[in-house]
Amino acid sequence: MTRHLLDLADLDAAGVADIIRLCGTDTRPLDGSSVAMVFEKPSARTRNSTEMAVVDLGGHPVMITDAEVGIDRRETAEDVIRTLACYHRIVAARVNDHNVLERMRSTLDGARIGVGLVNLLSDHSHPCQAVADVLTLADEFGGIHALAGRTVTYVGDANNVTVSLSQAMLASGVNVRVAAPVGYQLTEAMVASIERFSSEGATLVQTDDPVAAAQGADALYTDVWVSMGQEADAEVRRLELADYTINEELVAVGAPGVIVLHCLPAHRGEEISHEVLEGPASRVWRQAAHRRTAMRGVLRWLMGED
Ligand code: CP
Ligand code: NVA
């Protein structure tokens, strides 16, 4: 069966561990193959890290903007994926609506087309970011096998990044605390998709108290208050999330050696203070660099490596 990566919840913990392990090998399974990268939304890290990871693995990346293909406007998502499958071994897509990825996967599998599909961020999840997040923590805390029992606290809007982060953390035995105001917390469906990894012994807890959640945490993590596509609600979101900033006071209650992560782009003075982003606890640039390492693992896994 051809592999796809739409959401980490489609895998088990061993599958997540396989991807992470493949980040550290040196195979080039894309020799002679190409990868289409379709973006319905802007990107700096994902576009560049994916493009360079394809090159690292011997492949040829082709960047396609939504203005060119017009998913469900110029032609249906089904026709877009069938067309791209004529030329490419893997299609990587950043979409507004996660359901578009589901439809593309059904089209590929229904027609038994051996082309892999990978989610480069949807409104529901961001699995490739989460692989990079695990690698960044592993760097800091003595390797992937030393992560079990650590605690990551996410502060702010519980969103697509939070879902994938929490899935990857629980799959790696890392406890997750999410601090968000009511209305911005993980929904029941999101929690269920995360807790499918609780067999690894780690737990997910939610609270509206960021200080309690940060107490003794090994890493603090945040993301924008206004995700792409939520711009119409920006003003109210900034008001309602105003107490959920990672600042020096919050870092001070973390464990000794606490680090700070942010998937970026950052809005200094909103979800994170300038001092913390640029301060000694920040690992955000290492994390951004790991997007390329992570994509190598994801692409190797999509190509069938274990
Ligand atoms: N973190 C992340 O996905 O960044 P971009 O939106 O710039 O790709
Ligand atoms: N939650 C953000 C992540 C950006 C990388 C968004 O979806 O816009």
Coordinates of C-alpha atoms in Angstrom, one line a residue, residues 73-290:
R73 CA -12.0 26.6 -8.7
R74 CA -10.1 26.0 -11.9
E75 CA -10.7 22.2 -11.4
T76 CA -11.6 19.8 -8.7
A77 CA -9.1 18.6 -6.1
E78 CA -9.6 15.1 -7.5
D79 CA -8.6 16.3 -11.0
V80 CA -5.6 18.3 -9.6
I81 CA -4.2 15.2 -7.8
R82 CA -4.8 12.9 -10.7
T83 CA -2.9 15.3 -13.0
L84 CA 0.0 15.8 -10.6
A85 CA 0.2 12.0 -10.2
C86 CA 1.0 11.7 -13.9
Y87 CA 4.4 13.4 -13.3
H88 CA 5.4 13.1 -9.6
R89 CA 6.2 10.3 -7.2
I90 CA 5.0 12.3 -4.2
V91 CA 2.6 15.2 -3.8
A92 CA 3.0 17.6 -0.9
A93 CA 0.3 20.1 -0.2
R94 CA -0.6 22.9 2.1
V95 CA -4.3 23.4 2.0
N96 CA -7.0 25.6 3.6
D97 CA -9.4 22.7 4.3
H98 CA -8.1 19.3 5.6
N99 CA -10.9 17.6 3.7
V100 CA -9.2 18.5 0.4
L101 CA -6.3 16.2 1.5
E102 CA -8.7 13.5 2.4
R103 CA -10.4 13.7 -1.0
M104 CA -7.0 13.6 -2.7
R105 CA -6.0 10.5 -0.8
S106 CA -9.2 8.8 -1.6
T107 CA -8.7 9.6 -5.3
L108 CA -5.2 8.2 -5.3
D109 CA -6.1 5.0 -3.3
G110 CA -9.4 4.5 -5.2
A111 CA -7.6 4.5 -8.6
R112 CA -4.7 2.5 -7.1
I113 CA -2.2 5.2 -8.0
G114 CA 1.2 4.6 -6.3
V115 CA 1.8 8.3 -5.4
G116 CA 2.4 9.4 -1.8
L117 CA 0.6 12.4 -0.4
V118 CA 1.9 14.5 2.5
N119 CA 0.2 17.3 4.5
L120 CA 2.4 20.5 4.6
L121 CA -0.2 22.1 7.0
S122 CA -4.0 22.2 6.9
D123 CA -6.5 23.8 9.2
H124 CA -6.5 20.5 11.2
S125 CA -2.8 19.5 11.6
H126 CA 0.9 20.1 10.7
P127 CA 2.6 16.8 11.1
C128 CA 5.9 17.7 9.4
Q129 CA 6.4 20.5 11.9
A130 CA 5.8 18.1 14.8
V131 CA 8.6 15.8 13.5
A132 CA 11.0 18.7 13.6
D133 CA 9.8 19.6 17.1
V134 CA 10.7 16.1 18.4
L135 CA 14.1 16.3 16.8
T136 CA 14.7 19.7 18.5
L137 CA 13.8 18.3 21.9
A138 CA 16.0 15.2 21.3
D139 CA 18.9 17.5 20.5
E140 CA 18.4 19.3 23.8
F141 CA 17.7 16.4 26.2
G142 CA 20.1 13.7 25.2
G143 CA 18.4 11.9 22.2
I144 CA 15.1 10.6 21.3
H145 CA 15.2 7.7 23.8
A146 CA 15.8 10.2 26.6
L147 CA 12.6 12.1 26.0
A148 CA 10.1 9.9 27.9
G149 CA 8.8 11.5 31.0
R150 CA 9.7 15.1 30.0
T151 CA 6.9 17.8 29.9
V152 CA 6.1 20.2 27.1
T153 CA 3.7 23.1 27.8
Y154 CA 1.8 24.7 24.9
V155 CA 0.5 28.2 25.7
G156 CA -2.0 30.1 23.5
D157 CA -4.5 29.0 20.8
A158 CA -4.8 25.2 20.6
N159 CA -4.6 24.8 16.9
N160 CA -3.3 22.7 14.0
V161 CA 0.3 22.9 15.3
T162 CA -0.9 22.0 18.9
V163 CA -2.7 18.9 17.6
S164 CA 0.4 17.5 15.7
L165 CA 2.8 18.6 18.4
S166 CA 0.7 16.8 21.1
Q167 CA 0.4 13.6 19.0
A168 CA 4.2 13.5 18.4
M169 CA 4.9 14.2 22.0
L170 CA 2.6 11.5 23.5
A171 CA 3.9 9.1 20.8
S172 CA 7.5 9.8 22.2
G173 CA 6.4 9.5 25.9
V174 CA 6.5 13.2 26.5
N175 CA 3.7 14.7 28.7
V176 CA 1.8 17.7 27.2
R177 CA 0.0 20.5 29.0
V178 CA -2.1 22.9 27.0
A179 CA -2.9 26.3 28.5
A180 CA -5.6 28.1 26.6
P181 CA -8.7 30.1 27.5
V182 CA -12.1 28.4 27.2
G183 CA -13.1 28.5 23.5
Y184 CA -9.5 28.2 22.4
Q185 CA -8.7 24.7 23.9
L186 CA -8.4 21.4 22.1
T187 CA -11.8 20.0 21.1
E188 CA -12.9 16.5 22.2
A189 CA -12.1 15.2 18.7
M190 CA -8.6 16.7 18.8
V191 CA -8.1 15.2 22.3
A192 CA -9.2 11.8 21.0
S193 CA -6.7 12.0 18.1
I194 CA -3.9 12.8 20.6
E195 CA -4.8 10.3 23.3
R196 CA -4.6 7.4 20.8
F197 CA -0.9 7.7 21.7
S198 CA -1.3 7.5 25.5
S199 CA -0.2 3.9 25.5
E200 CA 3.3 5.3 25.5
G201 CA 2.7 6.3 29.2
A202 CA 2.5 10.1 28.7
T203 CA -0.6 12.3 29.4
L204 CA -2.3 15.3 28.0
V205 CA -3.9 17.9 30.3
Q206 CA -5.7 21.2 29.5
T207 CA -6.1 24.2 31.7
D208 CA -6.8 27.9 31.4
D209 CA -3.9 28.7 33.8
P210 CA -0.6 29.3 31.9
V211 CA 1.5 29.8 35.1
A212 CA 0.3 26.4 36.5
A213 CA 0.9 24.7 33.2
A214 CA 4.4 26.1 32.8
Q215 CA 5.4 25.1 36.4
G216 CA 8.4 22.7 36.1
A217 CA 8.0 22.2 32.3
D218 CA 11.0 21.2 30.3
A219 CA 9.8 23.2 27.2
L220 CA 7.4 25.9 26.6
Y221 CA 5.8 26.1 23.1
T222 CA 3.6 28.6 21.4
D223 CA 2.2 29.6 18.0
V224 CA 0.4 32.6 16.5
W225 CA -3.0 33.7 18.0
V226 CA -4.3 34.3 14.4
S227 CA -3.7 31.3 12.1
M228 CA -3.8 31.7 8.3
G229 CA -7.5 31.9 7.4
Q230 CA -8.6 33.4 10.7
E231 CA -7.7 37.0 9.8
A232 CA -11.4 38.2 10.1
D233 CA -11.4 37.3 13.8
A234 CA -7.9 38.8 14.5
E235 CA -9.1 41.6 16.8
V236 CA -11.2 39.4 19.1
R237 CA -8.6 36.6 19.2
R238 CA -5.9 39.1 20.3
L239 CA -8.2 40.3 23.1
E240 CA -9.2 36.9 24.3
L241 CA -5.7 35.4 24.2
A242 CA -3.9 38.5 25.7
D243 CA -3.0 36.6 28.9
Y244 CA -1.4 33.7 27.1
T245 CA 2.0 35.2 26.2
I246 CA 5.3 33.3 26.8
N247 CA 7.3 36.0 28.6
E248 CA 10.2 36.0 31.0
E249 CA 7.8 35.5 34.0
L250 CA 6.5 32.3 32.5
V251 CA 9.9 31.0 31.5
A252 CA 11.0 31.6 35.1
V253 CA 8.6 29.0 36.5
G254 CA 9.7 26.3 34.1
A255 CA 12.2 23.6 35.0
P256 CA 15.9 24.5 35.3
G257 CA 17.2 24.6 31.7
V258 CA 13.7 25.0 30.2
I259 CA 13.7 25.8 26.5
V260 CA 11.3 27.7 24.4
L261 CA 10.0 26.6 21.0
H262 CA 7.8 28.3 18.4
C263 CA 7.0 26.9 14.9
L264 CA 7.2 30.5 13.5
P265 CA 6.2 32.9 12.1
A266 CA 6.4 34.8 15.4
H267 CA 4.5 37.9 16.5
R268 CA 6.7 39.5 19.1
G269 CA 4.6 41.1 21.9
E270 CA 1.6 38.8 21.2
E271 CA 2.1 35.0 21.8
I272 CA 5.8 35.5 22.7
S273 CA 7.8 38.4 24.0
H274 CA 10.8 39.8 22.1
E275 CA 13.0 39.1 25.1
V276 CA 12.1 35.4 25.3
L277 CA 12.3 34.8 21.5
E278 CA 15.8 36.3 21.4
G279 CA 16.8 35.1 24.9
P280 CA 18.9 32.2 26.1
A281 CA 16.1 29.7 26.4
S282 CA 15.0 30.1 22.8
R283 CA 15.7 27.2 20.4
V284 CA 13.4 28.5 17.6
W285 CA 16.2 28.7 14.9
R286 CA 17.4 25.2 15.6
Q287 CA 13.8 24.1 15.4
A288 CA 13.4 25.9 12.0
A289 CA 16.6 24.3 10.8
H290 CA 15.3 20.9 11.8

